[in-house]
CSV table of C-alpha atoms in Angstrom, one decimal:
chain,number,residue,atom,x,y,z
A,1,UNK,CA,46.8,-70.2,-27.9
A,2,UNK,CA,48.0,-68.5,-24.9
A,3,UNK,CA,45.6,-65.6,-25.1
A,4,UNK,CA,42.6,-67.9,-25.5
A,5,UNK,CA,43.8,-69.8,-22.4
A,6,UNK,CA,44.0,-66.5,-20.5
A,7,UNK,CA,40.6,-65.3,-21.9
A,8,UNK,CA,39.0,-68.4,-20.7
A,9,UNK,CA,39.8,-67.4,-17.1
A,10,UNK,CA,38.5,-64.7,-14.9
A,11,UNK,CA,41.7,-62.6,-15.5
A,12,UNK,CA,40.0,-60.1,-17.8
A,13,UNK,CA,37.2,-59.6,-15.5
A,14,UNK,CA,39.5,-59.2,-12.5
A,15,UNK,CA,41.6,-56.7,-14.7
A,16,UNK,CA,38.5,-54.6,-14.8
A,17,UNK,CA,37.7,-54.8,-11.1
A,18,UNK,CA,41.4,-53.7,-10.5
A,19,UNK,CA,41.2,-50.9,-12.8
A,20,UNK,CA,38.0,-49.6,-11.4
A,21,UNK,CA,39.0,-49.9,-7.8
A,22,UNK,CA,42.3,-48.1,-8.6
A,23,UNK,CA,40.5,-45.2,-10.3
A,24,UNK,CA,37.9,-44.9,-7.4
A,25,UNK,CA,40.6,-45.0,-4.9
A,26,UNK,CA,42.0,-41.8,-6.5
A,27,UNK,CA,38.5,-40.1,-6.5
A,28,UNK,CA,37.9,-41.0,-2.8
A,29,UNK,CA,41.5,-39.9,-1.8
A,30,UNK,CA,40.8,-36.6,-3.5
A,31,UNK,CA,37.6,-36.1,-1.5
A,32,UNK,CA,39.6,-36.5,1.7
A,33,UNK,CA,42.3,-34.1,0.4
A,34,UNK,CA,39.7,-31.5,-0.5
A,35,UNK,CA,37.3,-32.0,2.5
A,36,UNK,CA,37.9,-28.5,3.8
A,37,UNK,CA,38.0,-26.8,0.4
A,38,UNK,CA,35.3,-24.2,0.3
A,39,UNK,CA,32.6,-25.1,-2.3
A,40,UNK,CA,34.1,-28.6,-2.9
A,41,UNK,CA,31.6,-31.3,-3.5
A,42,UNK,CA,32.5,-34.9,-2.8
A,43,UNK,CA,32.6,-37.2,-5.7
A,44,UNK,CA,32.3,-41.0,-6.4
A,45,UNK,CA,32.2,-43.5,-9.2
A,46,UNK,CA,29.2,-45.4,-9.5
A,47,UNK,CA,29.7,-49.0,-8.3
A,48,UNK,CA,26.3,-50.0,-9.3
A,49,UNK,CA,26.8,-48.8,-12.9
A,50,UNK,CA,30.3,-50.6,-13.0
A,51,UNK,CA,28.8,-53.8,-11.7
A,52,UNK,CA,25.9,-53.7,-14.2
A,53,UNK,CA,28.3,-53.2,-17.0
A,54,UNK,CA,30.5,-55.9,-15.8
A,55,UNK,CA,27.6,-58.3,-15.7
A,56,UNK,CA,26.7,-57.4,-19.3
A,57,UNK,CA,30.2,-57.8,-20.4
A,58,UNK,CA,30.4,-61.4,-18.8
A,59,UNK,CA,27.0,-62.2,-20.3
A,60,UNK,CA,28.3,-61.2,-23.7
A,61,UNK,CA,31.4,-63.1,-23.4
A,62,UNK,CA,29.5,-66.2,-22.5
A,63,UNK,CA,27.0,-65.8,-25.3
A,64,UNK,CA,27.3,-68.3,-28.2
A,65,UNK,CA,29.9,-67.2,-30.6
A,66,UNK,CA,28.9,-65.8,-34.0
A,67,UNK,CA,30.3,-67.4,-37.1
A,68,UNK,CA,33.0,-64.7,-37.5
A,69,UNK,CA,34.1,-65.4,-34.0
A,70,UNK,CA,33.9,-69.1,-33.6
A,71,UNK,CA,37.5,-69.8,-34.5
A,72,UNK,CA,38.7,-68.3,-31.3
A,73,UNK,CA,39.4,-64.7,-32.4
A,74,UNK,CA,39.6,-62.7,-29.4
A,75,UNK,CA,38.4,-59.2,-28.7
A,76,UNK,CA,41.0,-56.4,-29.2
A,77,UNK,CA,41.6,-54.1,-26.3
A,78,UNK,CA,43.4,-51.5,-28.5
A,79,UNK,CA,40.3,-49.2,-28.3
A,80,UNK,CA,40.0,-48.6,-32.1
A,81,UNK,CA,36.6,-47.8,-33.6
A,82,UNK,CA,36.5,-51.1,-35.6
A,83,UNK,CA,37.7,-53.0,-32.5
A,84,UNK,CA,35.4,-51.5,-29.8
A,85,UNK,CA,32.5,-53.5,-30.9
A,86,UNK,CA,34.5,-56.8,-30.2
A,87,UNK,CA,35.4,-55.7,-26.7
A,88,UNK,CA,32.9,-57.1,-24.2
A,89,UNK,CA,34.5,-54.9,-21.4
A,90,UNK,CA,34.2,-51.7,-23.4
A,91,UNK,CA,31.2,-50.5,-21.4
A,92,UNK,CA,32.9,-51.4,-18.2
A,93,UNK,CA,35.8,-49.2,-19.1
A,94,UNK,CA,33.4,-46.4,-19.9
A,95,UNK,CA,31.9,-46.5,-16.3
A,96,UNK,CA,35.4,-45.3,-15.2
A,97,UNK,CA,34.7,-42.0,-16.9
A,98,UNK,CA,31.4,-41.2,-15.3
A,99,UNK,CA,32.0,-39.5,-12.0
A,100,UNK,CA,28.8,-38.7,-10.0
A,101,UNK,CA,28.5,-35.7,-7.9
A,102,UNK,CA,26.5,-35.7,-4.9
A,103,UNK,CA,23.7,-33.0,-4.6
A,104,UNK,CA,25.4,-30.5,-2.2
A,105,UNK,CA,25.5,-33.0,0.7
A,106,UNK,CA,28.8,-33.3,2.4
A,107,UNK,CA,30.1,-36.7,3.3
A,108,UNK,CA,31.9,-37.0,6.6
A,109,UNK,CA,35.5,-38.1,6.9
A,110,UNK,CA,34.5,-41.4,8.4
A,111,UNK,CA,32.3,-42.3,5.4
A,112,UNK,CA,35.1,-41.5,3.0
A,113,UNK,CA,37.6,-43.6,5.0
A,114,UNK,CA,35.0,-46.3,5.1
A,115,UNK,CA,34.6,-46.3,1.3
A,116,UNK,CA,38.4,-46.4,0.9
A,117,UNK,CA,38.7,-49.4,3.1
A,118,UNK,CA,35.9,-51.2,1.2
A,119,UNK,CA,37.4,-50.3,-2.1
A,120,UNK,CA,40.8,-51.4,-1.0
A,121,UNK,CA,39.4,-54.7,0.2
A,122,UNK,CA,37.8,-55.3,-3.1
A,123,UNK,CA,41.1,-54.4,-5.0
A,124,UNK,CA,43.2,-56.6,-2.8
A,125,UNK,CA,40.8,-59.5,-3.2
A,126,UNK,CA,40.9,-59.0,-7.1
A,127,UNK,CA,44.7,-59.0,-7.0
A,128,UNK,CA,44.8,-62.1,-4.9
A,129,UNK,CA,42.4,-64.1,-7.1
A,130,UNK,CA,44.4,-63.0,-10.2
A,131,UNK,CA,47.6,-64.0,-8.8
A,132,UNK,CA,46.2,-67.4,-7.9
A,133,UNK,CA,44.9,-67.8,-11.4
A,134,UNK,CA,48.3,-66.9,-12.9
A,135,UNK,CA,50.0,-69.4,-10.5
A,136,UNK,CA,47.5,-72.2,-11.7
A,137,UNK,CA,48.2,-71.2,-15.4
A,138,UNK,CA,51.9,-71.3,-14.8
A,139,UNK,CA,51.6,-74.7,-13.1
A,140,UNK,CA,49.6,-75.9,-16.1
A,141,UNK,CA,52.0,-74.7,-18.7
A,142,UNK,CA,55.1,-75.8,-17.0
A,143,UNK,CA,53.4,-79.0,-15.6
A,144,UNK,CA,54.7,-78.5,-12.2
A,145,UNK,CA,53.2,-77.2,-9.1
A,146,UNK,CA,54.7,-73.9,-8.0
């Protein structure tokens, strides 16, 4: 019951945004750390691919339930082969593994810092919304306002 309550919120979606922004932050920080390394090419994660996969996952989650899934069985996030077809966020997680290399063009320090700031803002927003959702759920469960 509690897991179906959590999955009816945006918490699973926000979890994917937080995971993506955390991973992207590491990649962007690596770019800054290696800016002066000879032969180093800046890297980035594709935000467009992540957003497209996230849209597909949300659409799949809101699609009509099949007969096997209509009694509230939830997707398993364990990563097993049998369970991966039930996980609507599987493709979103896969976009974290796909690091794109720029074609020998160097990105300036200002651009990297700008990307980190945008990424951090997105990360903080997802965390704030997730915290608000959890406060609302706690208030609903305990029947009191926090």
